[in-house]
Amino acid sequence: MKGKRSLPDTIAPGWLVVQVFGTLFVTATLVTARESTPWVWGLYGLGAGCWLLFMALDRSRPGLAAASLGAAALLPAVALGAAEDSSALLLTAINLARFAALSAPPVAAIMAVSAGTMALAVLTWPISGEPPADAFGHATLLLAITLIGVNHRQHVVRREQAEQLLEQTRLAQAEQARAATLDERTRIAREIHDVLAHSLGALGVQLELAEAMLAEKGDVATALATVRRSRGLAADGLAEARNAVAALRQDIPSLAGALAALAEVHRRDHRAPVDFHADGVPRGLSSAATVSLLGTAREALTNAAKHAPDAPVSMTLDFTADMVRLRVRNPLRAEVAAEGGFGLTGMRERLALAGGTLRSGHQDGSWHVTAEVPE
């Protein structure tokens, strides 16, 4: 994607203006030339043909066009000593100035052509009948024209390099945005999958149990209780899915508020005390950090209800300068403490997506889970 062009460049690009004026100067010089020597006119004609070839190839084949323009500068220089007027000098200067300003040829090639024109200006003076000072003056003029052209060339090269760098930067930014979008989609899909897989899996088990109670034992009361539990699981799964979507969309008021709501649900459903408090100055977090910490807290509370029912749970959220830390602690029976596990793999994977880490272990009769996310 190119940058915006100015109005003059939109009407007529700079390169076209230079080509048109150069053609006008070459034409005017040829029309006003006072020359009676046929071979000099032949050199002028060849030089004009090289100029026209340069015009035709400049945009499509810049290397060949530059070589043609270099020849257009050298051909009239051969006639500098034999020309009857200043037409040879003017044609050489016009072509050399344009050649020195091109970005396609290397600087070494430009200096070689310039040195060639200056050498011809000096070496042909004996046949001109003019004093040597004039020949050296012509060579000095051609050197000055070359230096001016090379200086302009440097500006052109820097501008082209800046445009290329800008284009590469834009392409890199577009690729980064695409990669970020794919990562976000993957993360959202994983979160929704985790919630639905957990809820629907448990729901399927309960429904299979209810079917077995009815088909094999005819135990309607047990089957009815199982169906009611299934309905509760479905409602909980729907609530968890809504919470996950809200967290991904950042519709929740704050992480601390969402954790407080989780604690309240745990108190209500499991009739177990949950002590939750937040330390530090709360701040807005990314959806990745929010979802990963909410998922960790939900999994830790589920494990506490499973392995230490009715036991009190302590949950703390710390806001530090460069990270957010969540600690969950609950008493644990000795026989359970030796098992370990408790869905730790899922917690670590969830936190790793947000660049976070997880530490867990048994200490002083309690199970500790500590999640940290840089934010």
Phi, psi and omega in degrees: 000122182275156177286170180293140180261147179288164182300315178300321179291331178290318180290312180210112180303152183302319181297325180291321178298316179297317180297318182294313180294321177299318178296320179296318179295317179297316180297315181297322179295318180292322181292323184267000182294137175249092187222134181247355182271121185298318184292334175292317176297327176297318176296320178299317181295317177298319178297318178296322178295320177296323177297315180295323177295320175300316179301320184286329187256356189302319184274333185264318182227078187298328180294312179293323178297319179296319178297321178295321180290325176298319176295323179296332177281326184280325186299308179292338179294334177297332183265012183299323181280331184265344184295145182272349176217194184271012183298318180299318179295318180295315180296318178297316181295318181298309182293322180293319179298317179291321180295319181293338181270354181287148178266345183290309183284149176291161181299326180299320178293321178297314180294327178294315178296318179298316179297324178295317179294321179292321178297319178294323179296323181279319187285338182265002183294332181299332182269358182274338183077010180257161179295151180302331181299325179295319180297315178293329175296319177297318179297320178296320178298316179295324177295317179297318178298320179298315181296320177296317179296318179295322177298317177295323179300321180298320177296319179296316181297316179297320179295317179296320178295321178296320178295319178295318179296319178296318179295318178296322178296318179295319178296318179296319178295320178296320179292321177295319178296321178295316179296320179296321178296317179296320178297318180295318178297318179298318180295317179298315179300320181293318180296314180295321179297316181300315182293311184290321180297318179295312184291312182291326177297313178296322179296319179297320179297316180295320180291323175297320178296317178297319178297319179294321179298321182282317187282322188262321186247344183066026182274089184293321183296315179294320179297319179295319178296323179293319178297321179295320176297323178297319178296322176295320178296320179296318179295319178295318179298320178296319179295319179294321178297318178296320178296320179296316179296319179297320179293319179295326180272358181061036177275346181284149184295319181192163177295318180299319178295320179294321178293322176297322178294320176299318179298319180295320177297319179296319178298317184288316186281326186250358178051044179235138181291139176231120178260110180240135172207154181246137177246153180089183182267115180298148177212163178291138181240161176290160180296327179298313180295317182298312183295317182295317180288323176296318179296320178296316179296318180297316180294320180295320178292322177297317178295322178296319179293329182282316188260342178219066182298144179068000180277145179292148180238136176248128181228126184232136177244120181248128173258110176254183186295324187235005179202170175238131185238132177243127178240131176233129182224136176211147176298152184217137178293151185298320183291332178278326184299331181286342183286317185070194177090253178060042177068026184295326181298315179297320178298313182298317179298319180296317180290324181299328178297333178260010181079016183263178181226163181226135172235140180210158178168170180262130182209127176054043176076009180231155175260126183248136173231125179233120179245134179231133179231123175292127185203000000 
